[in-house]
N, CA, C and O of each residue as an XYZ file, in Angstrom:
828
protein
N     149.029     66.194     86.859
C     149.301     64.836     87.341
C     150.520     64.257     86.638
O     151.381     63.644     87.269
N     150.584     64.461     85.302
C     151.723     63.963     84.538
C     152.995     64.649     85.002
O     154.024     63.996     85.177
N     152.935     65.982     85.205
C     154.108     66.731     85.646
C     154.604     66.224     86.991
O     155.811     66.097     87.198
N     153.674     65.928     87.917
C     154.052     65.405     89.230
C     154.728     64.048     89.091
O     155.723     63.772     89.761
N     154.179     63.193     88.209
C     154.763     61.866     87.995
C     156.169     61.985     87.430
O     157.077     61.259     87.835
N     156.339     62.915     86.483
C     157.669     63.137     85.913
C     158.651     63.549     87.006
O     159.746     62.995     87.104
N     158.259     64.519     87.825
C     159.129     65.043     88.865
C     159.484     63.958     89.878
O     160.640     63.826     90.282
N     158.482     63.184     90.282
C     158.732     62.125     91.266
C     159.682     61.083     90.713
O     160.617     60.674     91.402
N     159.459     60.643     89.471
C     160.309     59.627     88.854
C     161.715     60.159     88.662
O     162.691     59.453     88.918
N     161.825     61.418     88.207
C     163.141     62.017     87.998
C     163.911     62.133     89.303
O     165.105     61.836     89.342
N     163.252     62.560     90.369
C     163.896     62.703     91.673
C     164.382     61.358     92.187
O     165.486     61.253     92.723
N     163.548     60.318     92.022
C     163.923     58.981     92.473
C     165.130     58.482     91.700
O     166.061     57.930     92.287
N     165.120     58.671     90.395
C     166.230     58.201     89.567
C     167.517     58.905     89.940
O     168.561     58.260     90.043
N     167.472     60.207     90.144
C     168.672     60.959     90.502
C     169.202     60.548     91.865
O     170.410     60.408     92.056
N     168.292     60.355     92.809
C     168.708     59.963     94.165
C     169.390     58.609     94.148
O     170.382     58.398     94.846
N     168.855     57.685     93.344
C     169.435     56.353     93.279
C     170.768     56.363     92.548
O     171.638     55.542     92.836
N     170.934     57.275     91.616
C     172.141     57.286     90.794
C     173.274     58.065     91.430
O     174.423     57.894     91.024
N     173.000     58.917     92.414
C     174.015     59.779     92.994
C     174.946     58.997     93.902
O     174.461     58.356     94.835
N     176.287     59.011     93.679
C     177.223     58.320     94.554
C     177.179     58.896     95.964
O     176.943     60.091     96.147
N     177.409     58.031     96.968
C     177.414     58.488     98.356
C     178.600     59.413     98.587
O     179.694     59.172     98.076
N     178.378     60.467     99.354
C     179.439     61.394     99.683
C     180.234     60.853    100.859
O     179.724     60.065    101.656
N     181.508     61.288    100.965
C     182.349     60.872    102.077
C     181.762     61.380    103.392
O     181.251     62.497    103.469
N     181.844     60.548    104.410
C     181.337     60.919    105.733
C     182.374     60.548    106.783
O     183.196     59.655    106.577
N     182.322     61.244    107.907
C     183.251     60.991    109.003
C     182.504     60.356    110.165
O     181.414     60.796    110.531
N     183.095     59.325    110.738
C     182.534     58.633    111.893
C     183.617     58.533    112.950
O     184.684     57.974    112.696
N     183.349     59.075    114.145
C     184.322     59.059    115.233
C     183.760     58.251    116.401
O     182.638     58.492    116.845
N     184.536     57.301    116.891
C     184.151     56.469    118.023
C     185.257     56.529    119.076
O     186.438     56.569    118.729
N     184.883     56.536    120.368
C     185.868     56.668    121.437
C     185.807     55.495    122.399
O     184.762     54.871    122.586
N     186.961     55.207    123.010
C     187.057     54.108    123.960
C     187.747     54.535    125.243
O     188.382     55.587    125.302
N     187.614     53.709    126.262
C     188.175     54.018    127.570
C     189.634     53.618    127.696
O     190.227     53.068    126.769
N     190.204     53.905    128.865
C     191.619     53.666    129.090
C     191.885     52.548    130.081
O     190.974     51.842    130.516
N     193.169     52.405    130.430
C     193.595     51.385    131.388
C     195.025     51.698    131.837
O     195.730     52.478    131.197
N     195.438     51.082    132.936
C     196.815     51.196    133.393
C     197.722     50.312    132.545
O     197.315     49.248    132.077
N     198.961     50.773    132.356
C     199.969     49.999    131.631
C     201.045     49.617    132.640
O     201.924     50.421    132.951
N     200.975     48.405    133.145
C     201.882     47.940    134.195
C     203.035     47.132    133.614
O     202.946     46.611    132.502
N     204.122     47.035    134.385
C     205.293     46.279    133.957
C     204.931     44.841    133.590
O     204.239     44.143    134.332
N     205.422     44.420    132.420
C     205.267     43.040    131.959
C     203.816     42.567    131.954
O     203.525     41.401    132.221
N     202.910     43.498    131.644
C     201.484     43.180    131.588
C     200.904     43.642    130.254
O     201.480     44.488    129.570
N     199.756     43.070    129.898
C     199.032     43.460    128.690
C     197.611     43.841    129.078
O     197.012     43.208    129.948
N     197.069     44.873    128.437
C     195.698     45.309    128.713
C     195.022     45.702    127.403
O     195.682     46.070    126.431
N     193.694     45.618    127.397
C     192.936     45.911    126.179
C     191.728     46.784    126.481
O     191.227     46.818    127.605
N     191.269     47.493    125.442
C     190.045     48.284    125.511
C     189.282     48.070    124.210
O     189.868     48.050    123.128
N     187.955     47.910    124.331
C     187.111     47.665    123.159
C     186.259     48.882    122.822
O     185.798     49.607    123.704
N     186.065     49.083    121.534
C     185.054     50.003    121.018
C     184.110     49.183    120.153
O     184.543     48.557    119.185
N     182.827     49.178    120.491
C     181.833     48.458    119.706
C     181.127     49.463    118.800
O     180.463     50.384    119.276
N     181.275     49.277    117.508
C     180.697     50.191    116.513
C     179.439     49.554    115.932
O     179.480     48.447    115.394
N     178.329     50.265    116.047
C     177.060     49.765    115.523
C     176.880     50.091    114.043
O     176.295     49.303    113.300
N     177.378     51.247    113.614
C     177.185     51.679    112.229
C     177.862     50.716    111.259
O     178.994     50.285    111.478
N     177.160     50.392    110.201
C     177.680     49.479    109.182
C     177.985     50.274    107.918
O     177.142     50.389    107.028
N     179.188     50.818    107.847
C     179.620     51.627    106.716
C     180.915     51.039    106.155
O     181.649     50.346    106.858
N     181.181     51.323    104.891
C     182.410     50.839    104.266
C     183.556     51.798    104.560
O     183.433     53.003    104.340
N     184.661     51.271    105.053
C     185.808     52.089    105.437
C     186.593     52.499    104.197
O     187.005     51.655    103.401
N     186.793     53.806    104.044
C     187.696     54.320    103.032
C     189.081     54.534    103.624
O     190.083     54.166    103.012
N     189.141     55.126    104.808
C     190.408     55.317    105.504
C     190.134     55.407    107.004
O     188.998     55.603    107.434
N     191.202     55.258    107.787
C     191.061     55.187    109.239
C     192.298     55.781    109.897
O     193.421     55.524    109.462
N     192.095     56.579    110.952
C     193.180     57.004    111.819
C     192.829     56.621    113.248
O     191.656     56.520    113.608
N     193.866     56.410    114.059
C     193.701     55.975    115.444
C     194.481     56.923    116.344
O     195.654     57.196    116.088
N     193.836     57.430    117.399
C     194.494     58.344    118.324
C     194.547     57.742    119.719
O     193.551     57.219    120.217
N     195.727     57.820    120.351
C     195.922     57.321    121.703
C     196.293     58.479    122.617
O     197.230     59.223    122.328
N     195.567     58.635    123.715
C     195.930     59.594    124.761
C     196.679     58.780    125.814
O     196.066     58.126    126.658
N     198.012     58.828    125.754
C     198.828     57.862    126.493
C     199.999     58.530    127.204
O     200.572     59.509    126.726
N     200.331     57.970    128.355
C     201.513     58.397    129.108
C     202.307     57.157    129.491
O     201.755     56.202    130.038
N     203.607     57.176    129.202
C     204.489     56.076    129.594
C     205.928     56.594    129.563
O     206.268     57.446    128.743
N     206.764     56.079    130.453
C     208.115     56.630    130.586
C     209.182     55.867    129.807
O     210.371     56.117    130.002
N     208.790     54.947    128.933
C     209.790     54.273    128.105
C     209.087     53.647    126.902
O     208.512     52.563    127.002
N     209.141     54.348    125.755
C     208.467     53.880    124.545
C     208.911     52.485    124.143
O     208.094     51.679    123.698
N     210.208     52.188    124.294
C     210.759     50.923    123.841
C     210.222     49.704    124.562
O     210.485     48.572    124.155
N     209.458     49.928    125.647
C     208.841     48.804    126.359
C     207.564     48.304    125.675
O     207.125     47.182    125.929
N     206.974     49.123    124.819
C     205.563     48.939    124.455
C     205.322     48.335    123.078
O     206.050     48.601    122.122
N     204.274     47.513    123.006
C     203.717     47.021    121.751
C     202.230     47.384    121.746
O     201.528     47.137    122.727
N     201.750     47.965    120.650
C     200.334     48.339    120.536
C     199.760     47.770    119.242
O     200.359     47.912    118.175
N     198.602     47.127    119.339
C     197.937     46.566    118.166
C     196.467     46.972    118.149
O     195.871     47.245    119.191
N     195.891     47.007    116.941
C     194.466     47.265    116.743
C     193.883     46.110    115.962
O     194.408     45.732    114.915
N     192.776     45.538    116.476
C     192.161     44.375    115.832
C     190.677     44.595    115.599
O     189.986     45.229    116.396
N     190.208     44.053    114.481
C     188.782     43.991    114.190
C     188.539     42.763    113.341
O     189.115     42.629    112.261
N     187.680     41.853    113.823
C     187.468     40.616    113.094
C     188.757     39.811    113.009
O     189.410     39.551    114.019
N     189.112     39.422    111.788
C     190.319     38.622    111.597
C     191.543     39.456    111.241
O     192.612     38.905    110.978
N     191.397     40.783    111.230
C     192.498     41.669    110.837
C     193.123     42.331    112.060
O     192.418     42.904    112.891
N     194.444     42.252    112.165
C     195.177     42.917    113.237
C     196.293     43.750    112.618
O     197.048     43.272    111.771
N     196.385     45.005    113.057
C     197.427     45.923    112.601
C     198.282     46.312    113.805
O     197.753     46.679    114.855
N     199.595     46.232    113.651
C     200.517     46.679    114.703
C     200.770     48.169    114.538
O     201.257     48.617    113.500
N     200.431     48.935    115.578
C     200.676     50.380    115.541
C     202.150     50.676    115.792
O     202.752     51.480    115.080
N     202.732     50.033    116.799
C     204.176     50.096    117.027
C     204.587     48.891    117.864
O     203.790     48.356    118.635
N     205.842     48.472    117.704
C     206.347     47.267    118.365
C     207.743     47.537    118.889
O     208.736     47.351    118.185
N     207.804     47.981    120.145
C     209.060     48.255    120.834
C     210.056     48.982    119.925
O     211.107     48.423    119.609
N     209.753     50.214    119.496
C     210.655     50.937    118.594
C     212.092     50.952    119.122
O     212.334     51.290    120.281
N     213.028     50.585    118.269
C     214.443     50.549    118.636
C     214.939     49.194    119.085
O     216.132     49.034    119.343
N     214.045     48.201    119.187
C     214.439     46.838    119.564
C     214.214     45.904    118.376
O     213.091     45.825    117.877
N     215.244     45.191    117.904
C     216.647     45.632    117.966
C     216.856     46.840    117.049
O     215.894     47.245    116.396
N     218.015     47.427    116.955
C     219.316     46.956    117.432
C     219.621     47.260    118.899
O     220.529     46.656    119.470
N     218.880     48.185    119.522
C     219.149     48.517    120.916
C     218.499     47.485    121.825
O     217.435     46.954    121.508
N     219.136     47.202    122.951
C     218.621     46.192    123.875
C     217.258     46.587    124.426
O     216.350     45.759    124.499
N     217.116     47.839    124.810
C     215.870     48.290    125.444
C     215.037     49.203    124.545
O     213.916     49.570    124.897
N     215.579     49.564    123.398
C     214.823     50.373    122.456
C     214.839     51.860    122.771
O     215.636     52.330    123.583
N     213.951     52.586    122.119
C     213.827     54.033    122.287
C     213.374     54.348    123.709
O     212.306     53.914    124.142
N     214.205     55.115    124.437
C     213.901     55.427    125.829
C     213.097     56.683    126.044
O     212.923     57.108    127.186
N     212.598     57.297    124.977
C     211.775     58.505    125.128
C     210.447     58.185    125.811
O     209.962     57.054    125.798
N     209.883     59.240    126.410
C     208.580     59.120    127.065
C     207.459     59.434    126.083
O     207.657     60.128    125.086
N     206.283     58.908    126.387
C     205.042     59.316    125.728
C     204.222     60.108    126.733
O     204.085     59.698    127.885
N     203.680     61.233    126.308
C     202.865     62.043    127.208
C     201.985     62.977    126.382
O     202.344     64.130    126.144
N     200.834     62.473    125.947
C     199.934     63.288    125.144
C     199.111     62.439    124.207
O     198.916     61.244    124.429
N     198.630     63.077    123.153
C     197.791     62.400    122.164
C     198.622     62.151    120.908
O     199.180     63.077    120.318
N     198.689     60.885    120.515
C     199.462     60.469    119.349
C     198.518     59.792    118.355
O     197.809     58.847    118.700
N     198.519     60.287    117.127
C     197.602     59.804    116.102
C     198.383     58.997    115.065
O     199.446     59.410    114.600
N     197.825     57.838    114.717
C     198.450     56.979    113.707
C     197.654     57.105    112.413
O     196.448     56.860    112.364
N     198.388     57.501    111.357
C     197.765     57.908    110.103
C     198.678     57.468    108.959
O     199.872     57.767    108.970
N     198.129     56.768    107.985
C     198.935     56.333    106.839
C     199.541     57.503    106.080
O     200.533     57.327    105.372
N     198.967     58.690    106.214
C     199.468     59.862    105.499
C     200.549     60.611    106.264
O     201.109     61.580    105.751
N     200.851     60.175    107.489
C     201.899     60.823    108.268
C     203.260     60.567    107.630
O     203.432     59.619    106.864
N     204.224     61.425    107.958
C     205.539     61.339    107.313
C     206.389     60.191    107.838
O     207.051     59.512    107.054
N     206.385     59.955    109.164
C     207.311     59.006    109.756
C     206.656     58.223    110.894
O     205.693     58.693    111.500
N     207.182     57.021    111.186
C     206.757     56.285    112.379
C     207.513     56.805    113.596
O     208.308     57.737    113.475
N     207.274     56.215    114.768
C     208.086     56.528    115.935
C     209.555     56.226    115.612
O     209.864     55.265    114.908
N     210.437     57.055    116.135
C     211.865     56.883    115.877
C     212.400     55.631    116.569
O     211.917     55.235    117.630
N     213.399     55.022    115.951
C     214.067     53.867    116.547
C     215.051     54.286    117.632
O     215.467     53.455    118.440
N     215.426     55.549    117.662
C     216.405     56.023    118.643
C     215.809     57.149    119.477
O     214.879     57.831    119.048
N     216.357     57.333    120.674
C     215.913     58.416    121.540
C     216.053     58.009    122.992
O     216.190     56.829    123.312
N     216.018     58.996    123.858
C     216.091     58.716    125.280
C     216.135     59.988    126.084
O     216.697     60.995    125.654
N     215.539     59.935    127.253
C     215.551     61.034    128.215
C     214.769     62.245    127.732
O     214.933     63.339    128.271
N     213.933     62.068    126.739
C     213.084     63.154    126.264
C     211.646     62.688    126.164
O     211.335     61.535    126.465
N     210.764     63.594    125.739
C     209.352     63.272    125.538
C     209.006     63.499    124.071
O     209.287     64.562    123.517
N     208.407     62.513    123.456
C     208.023     62.634    122.051
C     206.867     63.628    121.931
O     205.841     63.454    122.589
N     207.014     64.659    121.108
C     205.928     65.638    120.964
C     204.667     64.979    120.394
O     204.739     64.026    119.619
N     203.520     65.510    120.798
C     202.259     65.044    120.233
C     202.255     65.280    118.721
O     202.887     66.211    118.222
N     201.535     64.424    118.012
C     201.452     64.601    116.569
C     200.965     63.346    115.879
O     200.404     62.449    116.508
N     201.190     63.296    114.555
C     200.748     62.169    113.736
C     201.953     61.340    113.305
O     203.011     61.874    112.972
N     201.765     60.018    113.320
C     202.842     59.079    112.997
C     202.282     57.943    112.148
O     201.100     57.608    112.232
N     203.157     57.359    111.328
C     202.785     56.146    110.617
C     202.750     54.984    111.599
O     203.583     54.898    112.501
N     201.789     54.098    111.420
C     201.805     52.859    112.196
C     202.794     51.892    111.550
O     203.152     52.040    110.382
N     203.226     50.904    112.324
C     204.179     49.934    111.778
C     203.564     49.177    110.603
O     204.200     49.023    109.560
N     202.339     48.709    110.768
C     201.579     48.109    109.669
C     200.590     49.146    109.155
O     200.025     49.888    109.958
N     200.359     49.224    107.850
C     199.435     50.245    107.334
C     197.996     50.011    107.783
O     197.507     48.882    107.781
N     197.333     51.086    108.162
C     195.920     51.015    108.543
C     195.025     50.762    107.338
O     193.843     50.456    107.494
N     195.579     50.886    106.143
C     194.809     50.583    104.935
C     194.408     49.116    104.871
O     193.614     48.727    104.014
N     194.951     48.295    105.773
C     194.528     46.895    105.851
C     193.039     46.777    106.149
O     192.423     45.754    105.851
N     192.449     47.840    106.745
C     191.019     47.826    107.067
C     190.163     48.426    105.944
O     188.936     48.367    106.014
N     190.784     48.997    104.923
C     190.023     49.638    103.845
C     189.137     48.619    103.132
O     189.565     47.508    102.819
N     187.898     49.023    102.886
C     186.941     48.157    102.219
C     186.137     47.290    103.166
O     185.130     46.702    102.775
N     186.582     47.210    104.423
C     185.848     46.429    105.420
C     184.746     47.289    106.038
O     184.660     48.487    105.768
N     183.913     46.678    106.858
C     182.829     47.395    107.527
C     183.325     48.020    108.826
O     184.203     47.484    109.503
N     182.739     49.167    109.154
C     183.038     49.789    110.447
C     182.439     49.000    111.606
O     182.910     49.108    112.738
N     181.408     48.211    111.333
C     180.665     47.535    112.396
C     181.508     46.454    113.070
O     182.365     45.822    112.454
N     181.227     46.270    114.369
C     181.886     45.199    115.097
C     182.679     45.715    116.276
O     182.589     46.886    116.642
N     183.462     44.820    116.868
C     184.267     45.150    118.039
C     185.705     45.435    117.616
O     186.377     44.591    117.023
N     186.152     46.639    117.933
C     187.523     47.069    117.659
C     188.287     47.012    118.977
O     187.854     47.593    119.972
N     189.425     46.311    118.989
C     190.173     46.090    120.216
C     191.574     46.687    120.115
O     192.350     46.339    119.226
N     191.879     47.591    121.041
C     193.228     48.134    121.174
C     193.915     47.381    122.310
O     193.389     47.315    123.421
N     195.085     46.815    122.034
C     195.859     46.095    123.042
C     197.238     46.721    123.157
O     197.922     46.933    122.156
N     197.640     47.015    124.389
C     198.979     47.550    124.649
C     199.638     46.662    125.696
O     199.061     46.379    126.746
N     200.853     46.231    125.391
C     201.602     45.420    126.352
C     202.898     46.118    126.722
O     203.541     46.751    125.885
N     203.274     45.992    127.999
C     204.554     46.474    128.511
C     205.456     45.248    128.639
O     205.098     44.268    129.294
N     206.623     45.314    128.010
C     207.456     44.130    127.893
C     208.793     44.230    128.616
O     209.750     43.545    128.257
N     208.857     45.086    129.636
C     210.081     45.217    130.434
C     209.717     45.812    131.788
O     208.632     46.365    131.968
N     210.629     45.690    132.724
C     210.388     46.244    134.057
C     210.919     47.666    134.194
O     211.716     48.137    133.382
N     210.458     48.326    135.234
C     211.029     49.619    135.593
C     210.267     50.844    135.144
O     210.509     51.929    135.674
N     209.355     50.726    134.190
C     208.597     51.883    133.702
C     207.144     51.498    133.505
O     206.831     50.413    133.014
N     206.258     52.410    133.898
C     204.825     52.172    133.787
C     204.144     53.382    133.179
O     204.780     54.401    132.908
N     202.850     53.258    132.971
C     202.112     54.364    132.394
C     200.631     54.080    132.398
O     200.149     53.229    133.145
N     199.906     54.805    131.548
C     198.455     54.629    131.477
C     197.937     55.155    130.147
O     198.481     56.096    129.570
N     196.875     54.521    129.681
C     196.116     55.018    128.532
C     194.896     55.737    129.088
O     194.069     55.127    129.766
N     194.781     57.035    128.805
C     193.627     57.798    129.295
C     192.388     57.534    128.447
O     191.265     57.593    128.949
N     192.587     57.246    127.178
C     191.480     56.991    126.257
C     192.007     56.894    124.841
O     193.182     57.163    124.588
N     191.137     56.510    123.917
C     191.552     56.390    122.525
C     190.356     56.566    121.616
O     189.212     56.512    122.065
N     190.621     56.778    120.328
C     189.523     57.019    119.392
C     189.849     56.467    118.013
O     191.010     56.340    117.623
N     188.785     56.145    117.294
C     188.847     55.740    115.896
C     188.178     56.823    115.063
O     187.080     57.272    115.390
N     188.830     57.238    114.001
C     188.262     58.232    113.097
C     188.175     57.611    111.701
O     189.183     57.441    111.015
N     186.942     57.275    111.298
C     186.708     56.633    110.009
C     186.286     57.665    108.969
O     185.533     58.590    109.275
N     186.767     57.505    107.755
C     186.191     58.175    106.594
C     185.499     57.082    105.782
O     186.131     56.099    105.393
N     184.217     57.253    105.530
C     183.434     56.203    104.880
C     182.697     56.737    103.666
O     182.377     57.923    103.587
N     182.430     55.840    102.716
C     181.504     56.126    101.620
C     182.023     56.980    100.500
O     181.250     57.301     99.597
N     183.299     57.380    100.491
C     183.800     58.240     99.421
C     183.836     57.486     98.107
O     184.344     56.367     98.033
N     183.290     58.111     97.064
C     183.362     57.523     95.738
C     182.571     56.244     95.578
O     182.925     55.394     94.760
N     181.515     56.094     96.340
C     180.727     54.857     96.241
C     180.103     54.736     94.859
O     179.619     55.721     94.302
N     180.113     53.536     94.311
C     179.538     53.277     92.983
C     178.188     52.599     93.151
O     178.091     51.643     93.920
N     177.140     53.052     92.465
C     175.836     52.408     92.591
C     175.898     50.931     92.253
O     176.640     50.519     91.362
N     175.106     50.129     92.976
C     175.010     48.707     92.711
C     174.286     48.478     91.375
O     173.564     49.361     90.911
N     174.474     47.288     90.745
C     173.787     47.007     89.466
C     172.282     47.196     89.546
O     171.664     47.675     88.595
N     171.678     46.817     90.690
C     170.239     47.007     90.835
C     169.853     48.472     90.819
O     168.790     48.835     90.317
N     170.725     49.323     91.372
C     170.461     50.762     91.368
C     170.519     51.313     89.957
O     169.688     52.132     89.564
N     171.527     50.849     89.180
C     171.600     51.287     87.790
C     170.333     50.896     87.024
O     169.831     51.683     86.222
N     169.809     49.684     87.264
C     168.605     49.232     86.583
C     167.419     50.124     86.920
O     166.656     50.515     86.037
N     167.265     50.451     88.232
C     166.167     51.336     88.634
C     166.312     52.711     88.002
O     165.322     53.330     87.611
N     167.549     53.187     87.902
C     167.769     54.490     87.295
C     167.352     54.483     85.827
O     166.689     55.409     85.358
N     167.750     53.418     85.097
C     167.396     53.319     83.679
C     165.883     53.241     83.495
O     165.320     53.896     82.618
N     165.223     52.422     84.344
C     163.771     52.325     84.274
C     163.112     53.659     84.593
O     162.102     54.028     83.993
N     163.702     54.377     85.550
C     163.144     55.675     85.924
C     163.194     56.666     84.775
O     162.210     57.348     84.488
N     164.362     56.741     84.110
C     164.462     57.668     82.985
C     163.599     57.205     81.813
O     163.101     58.026     81.043
N     163.419     55.861     81.676
C     162.514     55.366     80.640
C     161.092     55.807     80.900
O     160.364     56.162     79.973
N     160.688     55.783     82.193
C     159.336     56.228     82.546
C     159.160     57.713     82.270
O     158.082     58.153     81.869
N     160.220     58.486     82.486
C     160.154     59.925     82.190
C     159.895     60.144     80.696
O     159.041     60.940     80.306
N     160.670     59.401     79.858
C     160.490     59.549     78.417
C     159.098     59.153     77.972
O     158.502     59.814     77.122
N     158.570     58.066     78.549
C     157.238     57.599     78.167
C     156.180     58.627     78.535
O     155.260     58.887     77.760
N     156.316     59.217     79.738
C     155.309     60.197     80.159
C     155.361     61.444     79.290
O     154.332     62.063     79.020
N     156.563     61.814     78.852
C     156.690     62.986     77.979
C     156.056     62.714     76.624
O     155.372     63.575     76.071
N     156.282     61.509     76.083
C     155.672     61.164     74.788
C     154.151     61.129     74.897
O     153.448     61.552     73.980
N     153.641     60.616     76.036
C     152.196     60.549     76.243
C     151.606     61.949     76.275
O     150.530     62.192     75.728
N     152.318     62.871     76.921
C     151.834     64.248     76.985
C     151.764     64.883     75.611
O     150.836     65.633     75.312
N     152.776     64.572     74.751
C     152.763     65.148     73.406
C     151.590     64.599     72.591
O     150.955     65.351     71.852
N     151.287     63.288     72.712
C     150.169     62.698     71.984
C     148.875     63.319     72.388
O     148.034     63.611     71.537
N     148.683     63.537     73.697
C     147.441     64.127     74.176
C     147.287     65.534     73.643
O     146.188     65.938     73.266
N     148.374     66.285     73.607
C     148.296     67.645     73.109
C     147.921     67.655     71.625
O     147.156     68.509     71.175
N     148.468     66.696     70.870
C     148.196     66.659     69.422
C     146.773     66.292     69.113
O     146.287     66.602     68.025
N     146.075     65.637     70.038
C     144.721     65.186     69.772
C     143.668     66.230     70.103
O     142.483     66.002     69.860
N     144.068     67.357     70.644
C     143.095     68.392     71.010
C     142.655     69.141     69.748
O     143.490     69.506     68.921
N     141.345     69.370     69.598
C     140.846     70.122     68.453
C     139.873     71.184     68.944
O     139.297     71.063     70.025
N     139.701     72.208     68.151
C     138.807     73.323     68.495
C     137.709     73.446     67.460
O     137.953     73.292     66.264
N     136.496     73.725     67.921
C     135.359     73.885     66.999
C     135.477     75.169     66.223
O     134.614     75.474     65.400
């Protein structure tokens, strides 16, 4: 019975004291048409309530003139600009390259969309957002995440096929003060049970 109590208390203390491991959470959203001089949005509602360590955003998008577009991501009171008419200014119409594929925005990427270009298609890959996505670090994953894309010139259109959020959560979590207290009490109970066992053993006598 004492051994079982020791094991149970020790297991509880260790479980409470162990920092949470990093986890990945992926959420996906629907698409919309991107029409001339129009703005459209898509929402992802996240039920999980986890602390954000880092975040990347992927857009499956087609459009024939990057310099027309502004894209933002919002959650609660925080809004991050993914890109804002690259190349405007100094160019009147901005980067004239096309988008056609999946483009991921990641703080660890080497470069943002180029300010110059035209008559080509930007290869799929990872890019820095205009504003760092680390603005969401430490916040909760829960809530409504809104992607908004606006077309700000005539003559070129496109569509968003879909988009996704990729969260890394819980890395390096530190136990709360209450958890530390339970851990200390747990190890104290282990010590007490061990001392009790030694006393009982010392009191045994043989005829």
